[in-house]
Amino acid sequence: MKRADGIETDRKIVLAALELFVRKGYHGTSITDIVNKVGLTKGSLYAHFKSKGELLLRILERYKVRYIDEMIRFANDGEGDALDKLHRCITFSAQFASEHQNLCVFLTFLTTELKADIDFEPMLKAVYNDYQRFIGGIVRQGISQGLVDKKTDPDLAALTFMALHDGLLHQWVLNRNLIDAEEYVRTFRKTFIYGLASDKGRTKPQ
Amino acid sequence: MKRADGIETDRKIVLAALELFVRKGYHGTSITDIVNKVGLTKGSLYAHFKSKGELLLRILERYKVRYIDEMIRFANDGEGDALDKLHRCITFSAQFASEHQNLCVFLTFLTTELKADIDFEPMLKAVYNDYQRFIGGIVRQGISQGLVDKKTDPDLAALTFMALHDGLLHQWVLNRNLIDAEEYVRTFRKTFIYGLASDKGRTKPQ
DNA sequence: AATAAGAAAATGACCGTTCGGTATGTAAAA
DNA sequence: TTTTACATACCGAACGGTCATTTTCTTATT
């Protein structure tokens, strides 16, 4: 009988679970679904992970470390003002989404389903808070640099950024094949920072 | 000879299911959860609805009729250019969200979980398509009126609008108590149409 | 106004299936 | 021979759904 490396199997399980959780939801994915995808049996999975919930938390940790933390590093790395940082966040996100199609929507999708779940809600919210705090800080910086309208509430603007970000990823996943990713990112960038209106639209009397 | 309380029970079931589906997801909500909330028994529920799935489709229909169709009517009602219409969409949405907190996020939340479900995917996508077609039409109109940058792809802009809309509602539901709704709507409006940047930020060299 | 008939609504026990999870066995690598 | 990685077989609980039965309301007749 062939033998695989244990750590490698760990990884395979996590990736299979990630894909299924994102596609069918947490409660919509059974342990049997996961082991079928990996090519294992249930008993074996439970030698690697002690529960379905632990599997989810492992993925959440992966998300936090590989996405949020990395985005923060990437945005802070190098020079430039607050708007440059925001641009870099978008750039990083777009790049990440193209390379890790499942992971990039993990937080949004799973939070939708599990926001009221006592076992997961604290961890999910904690990651969201990290994210919001970081974007909020950039907006604050942008205001003090005069690049962002000073009437803007930084925390609400951060929420708006995350909202647009989440929403775009959501739409992208729903229409992967129909959307030109690069064009889509340009639309995000332009809309969030400069708005939809042309000069004429912008200056028309309210 | 129909009894009046029967149709009232229908309504109670739909509302309870709506709230639970939005809060805990479709697969995270059991029939037992629903009947407990209404104060009924399972057998009785199945006299009103022939399956859990039919219950979901009834709510989806409610969403379509009360939200999307009404938004289209409201936006088209009265005078004004494309930007005015977009403003009215946002106004309607905000109003609707304050009055129907569960229904307003139903489509987004349930699509996240059920986008790969063969029983529901077509109906969910159909509603999304109606929505996108409508917003896309407004953007097209805005372009021909010179109010929207003519390089904008109307369909992508519509997706972006929906994305921001979905995302904001999502964040709002996650932080209901922390968010000042009116301020939040202003942020949405301003960001989508005019962007985050101040005049200085807007004109700075790229 | 009282009543009997009957339809509508609700009950609660129950079905087969699938769920997450466990105990134990086995084969290969060390 | 011990350890590691997996399979097999099974558990109780919860799932969505059914059904014979009982309760509740409406209405036609007295």
Short mmCIF file of C-alpha atoms in Angstrom, two decimals, chain A residues 17-102:
data_model
loop_
_atom_site.label_atom_id
_atom_site.label_comp_id
_atom_site.label_asym_id
_atom_site.label_seq_id
_atom_site.Cartn_x
_atom_site.Cartn_y
_atom_site.Cartn_z
CA ALA A 17 -12.20 21.78 2.48
CA LEU A 18 -11.45 25.35 1.45
CA GLU A 19 -12.79 24.80 -2.02
CA LEU A 20 -15.92 23.05 -0.83
CA PHE A 21 -16.63 25.52 1.96
CA VAL A 22 -16.39 28.39 -0.48
CA ARG A 23 -18.48 26.66 -3.10
CA LYS A 24 -21.19 25.05 -1.00
CA GLY A 25 -20.93 26.70 2.39
CA TYR A 26 -19.83 25.24 5.70
CA HIS A 27 -23.04 23.45 6.58
CA GLY A 28 -23.55 22.54 2.95
CA THR A 29 -20.28 20.63 2.93
CA SER A 30 -20.11 17.29 4.69
CA ILE A 31 -17.04 15.50 5.95
CA THR A 32 -17.86 12.81 3.41
CA ASP A 33 -17.72 15.42 0.64
CA ILE A 34 -14.27 16.43 1.77
CA VAL A 35 -12.77 12.96 2.08
CA ASN A 36 -14.26 11.95 -1.26
CA LYS A 37 -12.54 14.90 -2.87
CA VAL A 38 -9.20 14.10 -1.25
CA GLY A 39 -9.51 10.37 -1.79
CA LEU A 40 -9.52 9.38 1.86
CA THR A 41 -11.94 8.00 4.41
CA LYS A 42 -13.56 9.70 7.35
CA GLY A 43 -11.59 7.90 10.01
CA SER A 44 -8.43 9.05 8.37
CA LEU A 45 -9.44 12.68 8.23
CA TYR A 46 -10.14 12.64 11.92
CA ALA A 47 -6.57 11.52 12.54
CA HIS A 48 -5.48 14.81 10.99
CA PHE A 49 -8.13 17.19 12.33
CA LYS A 50 -10.07 16.75 15.49
CA SER A 51 -13.28 18.30 14.16
CA LYS A 52 -14.91 19.98 11.20
CA GLY A 53 -14.71 23.25 13.11
CA GLU A 54 -10.97 22.97 13.59
CA LEU A 55 -10.63 22.55 9.87
CA LEU A 56 -12.46 25.82 9.36
CA LEU A 57 -10.32 27.64 11.89
CA ARG A 58 -7.18 26.35 10.21
CA ILE A 59 -8.35 27.85 6.94
CA LEU A 60 -9.24 31.11 8.64
CA GLU A 61 -5.75 31.31 10.08
CA ARG A 62 -4.33 30.63 6.62
CA TYR A 63 -6.47 33.47 5.27
CA LYS A 64 -5.31 35.87 7.93
CA VAL A 65 -1.62 35.11 7.54
CA ARG A 66 -1.51 34.85 3.78
CA TYR A 67 -3.93 37.58 2.85
CA ILE A 68 -4.51 40.27 5.45
CA ASP A 69 -1.06 40.25 7.01
CA GLU A 70 0.60 40.11 3.61
CA MET A 71 -1.54 42.92 2.26
CA ILE A 72 -0.57 45.09 5.18
CA ARG A 73 3.10 44.32 4.58
CA PHE A 74 2.79 44.97 0.88
CA ALA A 75 0.90 48.25 1.30
CA ASN A 76 3.30 49.57 3.89
CA ASP A 77 6.32 48.52 1.91
CA GLY A 78 7.88 51.34 -0.07
CA GLU A 79 7.15 55.00 -0.39
CA GLY A 80 4.12 57.01 -1.27
CA ASP A 81 1.18 58.76 0.32
CA ALA A 82 -2.10 57.32 1.52
CA LEU A 83 -3.64 57.10 -1.94
CA ASP A 84 -0.59 55.16 -3.13
CA LYS A 85 -1.11 52.78 -0.24
CA LEU A 86 -4.73 52.28 -1.18
CA HIS A 87 -3.66 51.64 -4.75
CA ARG A 88 -1.20 49.05 -3.50
CA CYS A 89 -3.92 47.36 -1.44
CA ILE A 90 -6.03 47.02 -4.54
CA THR A 91 -3.09 45.79 -6.56
CA PHE A 92 -2.23 43.20 -3.96
CA SER A 93 -5.84 42.09 -3.69
CA ALA A 94 -6.20 41.68 -7.41
CA GLN A 95 -2.98 39.72 -7.63
CA PHE A 96 -3.94 37.56 -4.67
CA ALA A 97 -7.40 36.90 -6.04
CA SER A 98 -5.97 35.70 -9.32
CA GLU A 99 -3.62 33.29 -7.57
CA HIS A 100 -5.82 32.12 -4.72
CA GLN A 101 -9.31 32.16 -6.08
CA ASN A 102 -10.86 30.28 -3.20
#
